[in-house]
Amino acid sequence: DAGVIQSPRHEVTEMGQEVTLRCKPISGHDYLFWYRQTMMRGLELLIYFNNNVPIDDSGMPEDRFSAKMPNASFSTLKIQPSEPRDSAVYFCASSFFPGQGEKLFFGSGTQLSVL
Amino acid sequence: QKEVEQDPGPLSVPEGAIVSLNCTYSNSAFQYFMWYRQYSRKGPELLMYTYSSGNKEDGRFTAQVDKSSKYISLFIRDSQPSDSATYLCAMSMYSSASKIIFGSGTRLSIRP
């Protein structure tokens, strides 16, 4: 299996622009998570899906952030408009529950820089 | 106060040394304890997983949980340069990946 695939690996954009991050989870995993990692705040859960349905989006910082999962093999995280404080590494992770509910499989992340 | 506290390091030790990484936590309801390893420019990967108190060993790695002290540790024996990474402790109340709380991570460097 190729693991969790994220694109792009790096994104540099200007303040005010729309940013779309993409994720392909591991086939057969029914949970998908979006995390953000910064030096100051560490790894933070933004939102997670179960069977393509958003379950908990309480970690989404504000209305500028939105996430979708149109099918079991694809999810997007969109920031519109982007701001410099959104600069971070964004990780997508997937999991299969039950059985491995505590094990998250992470992608390699998207390094986002908002200028 | 954060629910999970972890010394950010960096921690630098010579090859072959025993490494001790630690986390403290405040929520006594945590029952599931994990250690994730994160190499530079990569996502975290699960290294060790334990339930409740006690020790668990896997090769050169030993995870220890002391719930009475709200303290968890990861020991690495015979450390290798390939162990150089950031180590994140993580814990949850439920056997569900949706409720995992991560520590901020400790950067570890093993000197050849």
mmCIF file of C-alpha atoms in Angstrom:
data_model
loop_
_atom_site.group_PDB
_atom_site.id
_atom_site.type_symbol
_atom_site.label_atom_id
_atom_site.label_comp_id
_atom_site.label_asym_id
_atom_site.label_seq_id
_atom_site.Cartn_x
_atom_site.Cartn_y
_atom_site.Cartn_z
ATOM 1 C CA ASP A 1 0.000 0.000 0.000
ATOM 2 C CA ALA A 2 1.268 3.497 -0.820
ATOM 3 C CA GLY A 3 0.142 4.928 2.484
ATOM 4 C CA VAL A 4 -1.650 8.230 2.960
ATOM 5 C CA ILE A 5 -0.899 10.528 0.047
ATOM 6 C CA GLN A 6 -0.988 14.303 0.397
ATOM 7 C CA SER A 7 -0.529 17.012 -2.181
ATOM 8 C CA PRO A 8 1.051 19.392 -2.684
ATOM 9 C CA ARG A 9 4.156 18.825 -0.512
ATOM 10 C CA HIS A 10 4.828 22.541 -0.389
ATOM 11 C CA GLU A 11 2.555 25.502 -1.009
ATOM 12 C CA VAL A 12 3.607 29.136 -0.993
ATOM 13 C CA THR A 13 0.875 31.680 -1.435
ATOM 14 C CA GLU A 14 0.067 35.287 -0.721
ATOM 15 C CA MET A 15 -2.285 36.504 1.949
ATOM 16 C CA GLY A 16 -5.863 36.530 0.766
ATOM 17 C CA GLN A 17 -5.473 33.702 -1.727
ATOM 18 C CA GLU A 18 -7.411 30.452 -1.590
ATOM 19 C CA VAL A 19 -5.460 27.343 -0.669
ATOM 20 C CA THR A 20 -6.611 23.756 -1.242
ATOM 21 C CA LEU A 21 -4.831 20.815 0.328
ATOM 22 C CA ARG A 22 -5.564 17.273 -0.846
ATOM 23 C CA CYS A 23 -5.472 13.862 0.761
ATOM 24 C CA LYS A 24 -5.938 10.264 -0.337
ATOM 25 C CA PRO A 25 -6.349 7.947 2.666
ATOM 26 C CA ILE A 26 -5.322 4.312 2.848
ATOM 27 C CA SER A 27 -7.855 2.108 1.104
ATOM 28 C CA GLY A 28 -10.236 0.491 3.579
ATOM 29 C CA HIS A 29 -9.699 3.050 6.332
ATOM 30 C CA ASP A 30 -12.974 4.577 7.416
ATOM 31 C CA TYR A 31 -11.618 7.441 9.530
ATOM 32 C CA LEU A 32 -9.844 10.468 8.103
ATOM 33 C CA PHE A 33 -8.242 13.247 10.121
ATOM 34 C CA TRP A 34 -6.787 16.656 9.338
ATOM 35 C CA TYR A 35 -4.089 17.932 11.715
ATOM 36 C CA ARG A 36 -2.035 21.107 11.823
ATOM 37 C CA GLN A 37 1.465 21.222 13.310
ATOM 38 C CA THR A 38 3.304 24.345 14.445
ATOM 39 C CA MET A 39 6.221 24.919 16.785
ATOM 40 C CA MET A 40 4.051 26.920 19.144
ATOM 41 C CA ARG A 41 0.969 24.695 19.333
ATOM 42 C CA GLY A 42 2.275 21.274 18.355
ATOM 43 C CA LEU A 43 -0.054 18.831 16.604
ATOM 44 C CA GLU A 44 -3.678 19.952 16.646
ATOM 45 C CA LEU A 45 -6.702 18.064 15.366
ATOM 46 C CA LEU A 46 -8.753 20.238 13.027
ATOM 47 C CA ILE A 47 -11.529 17.904 11.851
ATOM 48 C CA TYR A 48 -12.214 14.235 11.336
ATOM 49 C CA PHE A 49 -14.532 12.173 9.157
ATOM 50 C CA ASN A 50 -16.072 8.752 9.604
ATOM 51 C CA ASN A 51 -17.337 7.035 6.467
ATOM 52 C CA ASN A 52 -17.034 10.360 4.589
ATOM 53 C CA VAL A 53 -19.205 12.219 7.115
ATOM 54 C CA PRO A 54 -17.700 15.066 9.198
ATOM 55 C CA ILE A 55 -17.993 14.078 12.851
ATOM 56 C CA ASP A 56 -16.154 16.751 14.787
ATOM 57 C CA ASP A 57 -14.963 20.061 13.371
ATOM 58 C CA SER A 58 -14.495 21.821 16.698
ATOM 59 C CA GLY A 59 -10.782 22.179 16.014
ATOM 60 C CA MET A 60 -11.272 24.198 12.838
ATOM 61 C CA PRO A 61 -9.929 27.624 13.778
ATOM 62 C CA GLU A 62 -12.553 29.727 12.011
ATOM 63 C CA ASP A 63 -14.932 29.954 9.098
ATOM 64 C CA ARG A 64 -12.077 30.503 6.675
ATOM 65 C CA PHE A 65 -11.332 26.790 6.991
ATOM 66 C CA SER A 66 -13.508 24.137 5.386
ATOM 67 C CA ALA A 67 -13.059 20.420 4.698
ATOM 68 C CA LYS A 68 -14.853 17.973 2.474
ATOM 69 C CA MET A 69 -14.745 14.269 1.811
ATOM 70 C CA PRO A 70 -16.765 13.582 -1.342
ATOM 71 C CA ASN A 71 -15.832 9.893 -1.371
ATOM 72 C CA ALA A 72 -13.853 7.308 0.570
ATOM 73 C CA SER A 73 -10.635 7.964 -1.330
ATOM 74 C CA PHE A 74 -10.385 11.742 -1.341
ATOM 75 C CA SER A 75 -10.559 14.701 1.013
ATOM 76 C CA THR A 76 -9.743 18.394 0.765
ATOM 77 C CA LEU A 77 -8.955 21.103 3.282
ATOM 78 C CA LYS A 78 -9.569 24.589 1.992
ATOM 79 C CA ILE A 79 -8.499 27.924 3.453
ATOM 80 C CA GLN A 80 -10.162 31.016 2.010
ATOM 81 C CA PRO A 81 -8.872 33.668 2.431
ATOM 82 C CA SER A 82 -5.479 32.561 3.701
ATOM 83 C CA GLU A 83 -3.544 34.566 6.318
ATOM 84 C CA PRO A 84 0.129 34.471 7.413
ATOM 85 C CA ARG A 85 -0.858 32.846 10.732
ATOM 86 C CA ASP A 86 -2.125 29.841 8.776
ATOM 87 C CA SER A 87 1.485 28.970 7.923
ATOM 88 C CA ALA A 88 2.088 25.466 9.267
ATOM 89 C CA VAL A 89 2.471 21.845 8.248
ATOM 90 C CA TYR A 90 -0.892 20.242 7.572
ATOM 91 C CA PHE A 91 -1.159 16.492 7.962
ATOM 92 C CA CYS A 92 -3.817 14.123 6.833
ATOM 93 C CA ALA A 93 -4.126 10.794 8.653
ATOM 94 C CA SER A 94 -6.366 7.782 8.308
ATOM 95 C CA SER A 95 -7.337 4.968 10.606
ATOM 96 C CA PHE A 96 -9.354 1.781 10.735
ATOM 97 C CA PHE A 97 -11.611 1.271 13.736
ATOM 98 C CA PRO A 98 -12.217 -1.038 15.479
ATOM 99 C CA GLY A 99 -9.039 -3.017 15.750
ATOM 100 C CA GLN A 100 -6.549 -0.267 15.158
ATOM 101 C CA GLY A 101 -8.506 2.676 16.382
ATOM 102 C CA GLU A 102 -5.600 4.093 18.249
ATOM 103 C CA LYS A 103 -3.175 3.851 15.347
ATOM 104 C CA LEU A 104 -3.085 6.807 13.016
ATOM 105 C CA PHE A 105 -1.366 6.545 9.645
ATOM 106 C CA PHE A 106 -0.051 9.957 8.661
ATOM 107 C CA GLY A 107 0.822 11.357 5.276
ATOM 108 C CA SER A 108 4.026 13.311 4.736
ATOM 109 C CA GLY A 109 2.251 16.610 5.162
ATOM 110 C CA THR A 110 1.852 19.851 3.236
ATOM 111 C CA GLN A 111 4.159 22.690 4.245
ATOM 112 C CA LEU A 112 2.062 25.850 3.824
ATOM 113 C CA SER A 113 3.644 29.284 3.777
ATOM 114 C CA VAL A 114 1.365 32.310 3.529
ATOM 115 C CA LEU A 115 3.277 35.505 2.769
ATOM 116 C CA GLN B 1 -1.911 24.270 31.708
ATOM 117 C CA LYS B 2 -1.689 21.826 28.825
ATOM 118 C CA GLU B 3 -3.220 18.366 29.274
ATOM 119 C CA VAL B 4 0.030 16.770 28.144
ATOM 120 C CA GLU B 5 3.458 18.248 28.874
ATOM 121 C CA GLN B 6 6.629 17.211 27.104
ATOM 122 C CA ASP B 7 10.106 18.711 27.247
ATOM 123 C CA PRO B 8 10.866 19.950 23.711
ATOM 124 C CA GLY B 9 14.603 19.340 24.023
ATOM 125 C CA PRO B 10 16.680 19.203 21.956
ATOM 126 C CA LEU B 11 18.328 16.190 23.519
ATOM 127 C CA SER B 12 21.713 15.104 22.158
ATOM 128 C CA VAL B 13 23.389 11.861 23.248
ATOM 129 C CA PRO B 14 26.272 9.724 21.906
ATOM 130 C CA GLU B 15 25.590 6.572 19.955
ATOM 131 C CA GLY B 16 25.026 3.570 22.203
ATOM 132 C CA ALA B 17 23.639 5.577 25.112
ATOM 133 C CA ILE B 18 20.349 4.857 26.840
ATOM 134 C CA VAL B 19 17.793 7.550 26.112
ATOM 135 C CA SER B 20 14.907 8.444 28.385
ATOM 136 C CA LEU B 21 12.005 10.506 27.049
ATOM 137 C CA ASN B 22 9.160 11.562 29.309
ATOM 138 C CA CYS B 23 5.719 13.112 29.411
ATOM 139 C CA THR B 24 3.430 14.166 32.212
ATOM 140 C CA TYR B 25 -0.293 14.608 31.986
ATOM 141 C CA SER B 26 -3.083 16.048 34.071
ATOM 142 C CA ASN B 27 -6.173 14.043 33.082
ATOM 143 C CA SER B 28 -6.427 10.885 35.186
ATOM 144 C CA ALA B 29 -9.000 9.469 32.738
ATOM 145 C CA PHE B 30 -6.349 8.775 30.100
ATOM 146 C CA GLN B 31 -6.028 5.023 29.604
ATOM 147 C CA TYR B 32 -4.291 4.599 26.253
ATOM 148 C CA PHE B 33 -0.726 5.784 25.844
ATOM 149 C CA MET B 34 1.320 5.997 22.684
ATOM 150 C CA TRP B 35 4.672 7.135 21.399
ATOM 151 C CA TYR B 36 4.978 8.418 17.848
ATOM 152 C CA ARG B 37 8.267 8.999 16.048
ATOM 153 C CA GLN B 38 8.538 11.769 13.474
ATOM 154 C CA TYR B 39 11.464 12.071 11.114
ATOM 155 C CA SER B 40 12.233 15.422 9.507
ATOM 156 C CA ARG B 41 9.749 16.341 6.765
ATOM 157 C CA LYS B 42 7.654 13.241 7.474
ATOM 158 C CA GLY B 43 4.438 12.505 9.290
ATOM 159 C CA PRO B 44 4.458 10.870 12.728
ATOM 160 C CA GLU B 45 4.424 7.067 12.855
ATOM 161 C CA LEU B 46 3.256 4.932 15.756
ATOM 162 C CA LEU B 47 6.177 3.427 17.663
ATOM 163 C CA MET B 48 4.687 2.035 20.866
ATOM 164 C CA TYR B 49 1.205 1.601 22.288
ATOM 165 C CA THR B 50 0.241 0.642 25.840
ATOM 166 C CA TYR B 51 -2.992 0.332 27.729
ATOM 167 C CA SER B 52 -3.166 1.401 31.391
ATOM 168 C CA SER B 53 -0.126 1.093 33.646
ATOM 169 C CA GLY B 54 2.925 -1.093 33.216
ATOM 170 C CA ASN B 55 5.777 -1.709 30.818
ATOM 171 C CA LYS B 56 5.913 -2.810 27.229
ATOM 172 C CA GLU B 57 9.056 -3.789 25.391
ATOM 173 C CA ASP B 58 9.694 -3.948 21.646
ATOM 174 C CA GLY B 59 13.289 -4.554 20.657
ATOM 175 C CA ARG B 60 15.406 -1.656 21.866
ATOM 176 C CA PHE B 61 12.341 0.326 22.926
ATOM 177 C CA THR B 62 10.519 0.160 26.264
ATOM 178 C CA ALA B 63 7.410 2.145 27.090
ATOM 179 C CA GLN B 64 6.528 2.686 30.733
ATOM 180 C CA VAL B 65 3.325 4.080 32.205
ATOM 181 C CA ASP B 66 2.850 5.172 35.802
ATOM 182 C CA LYS B 67 -0.763 6.265 36.153
ATOM 183 C CA SER B 68 -0.414 7.047 39.852
ATOM 184 C CA SER B 69 2.158 9.718 39.000
ATOM 185 C CA LYS B 70 0.586 10.629 35.634
ATOM 186 C CA TYR B 71 3.937 10.030 34.016
ATOM 187 C CA ILE B 72 4.969 8.069 30.943
ATOM 188 C CA SER B 73 8.412 7.253 29.601
ATOM 189 C CA LEU B 74 10.052 5.854 26.515
ATOM 190 C CA PHE B 75 13.478 4.247 26.870
ATOM 191 C CA ILE B 76 15.745 3.575 23.917
ATOM 192 C CA ARG B 77 18.636 1.179 24.513
ATOM 193 C CA ASP B 78 21.782 1.095 22.389
ATOM 194 C CA SER B 79 20.699 4.265 20.599
ATOM 195 C CA GLN B 80 21.585 4.589 16.922
ATOM 196 C CA PRO B 81 21.965 7.640 14.668
ATOM 197 C CA SER B 82 18.844 6.397 12.858
ATOM 198 C CA ASP B 83 16.889 7.033 16.074
ATOM 199 C CA SER B 84 17.427 10.777 15.584
ATOM 200 C CA ALA B 85 13.920 12.176 15.254
ATOM 201 C CA THR B 86 11.207 13.982 17.177
ATOM 202 C CA TYR B 87 9.307 11.769 19.604
ATOM 203 C CA LEU B 88 5.719 12.672 20.462
ATOM 204 C CA CYS B 89 3.843 11.153 23.337
ATOM 205 C CA ALA B 90 0.116 10.778 22.873
ATOM 206 C CA MET B 91 -2.769 9.592 24.991
ATOM 207 C CA SER B 92 -6.507 9.186 25.013
ATOM 208 C CA MET B 93 -9.378 8.191 27.248
ATOM 209 C CA TYR B 94 -10.947 5.952 24.644
ATOM 210 C CA SER B 95 -9.813 3.343 22.183
ATOM 211 C CA SER B 96 -10.560 5.764 19.401
ATOM 212 C CA ALA B 97 -8.153 7.678 17.238
ATOM 213 C CA SER B 98 -10.521 10.626 17.320
ATOM 214 C CA LYS B 99 -9.649 11.513 20.900
ATOM 215 C CA ILE B 100 -5.876 11.392 20.900
ATOM 216 C CA ILE B 101 -4.055 14.271 22.602
ATOM 217 C CA PHE B 102 -0.456 14.768 21.495
ATOM 218 C CA GLY B 103 2.486 16.182 23.395
ATOM 219 C CA SER B 104 4.541 18.846 21.652
ATOM 220 C CA GLY B 105 7.421 16.440 20.949
ATOM 221 C CA THR B 106 11.064 16.057 22.027
ATOM 222 C CA ARG B 107 13.792 16.462 19.419
ATOM 223 C CA LEU B 108 16.411 13.742 19.819
ATOM 224 C CA SER B 109 19.815 13.659 18.153
ATOM 225 C CA ILE B 110 22.156 10.661 18.390
ATOM 226 C CA ARG B 111 25.808 11.595 17.757
ATOM 227 C CA PRO B 112 27.874 8.953 15.895
#
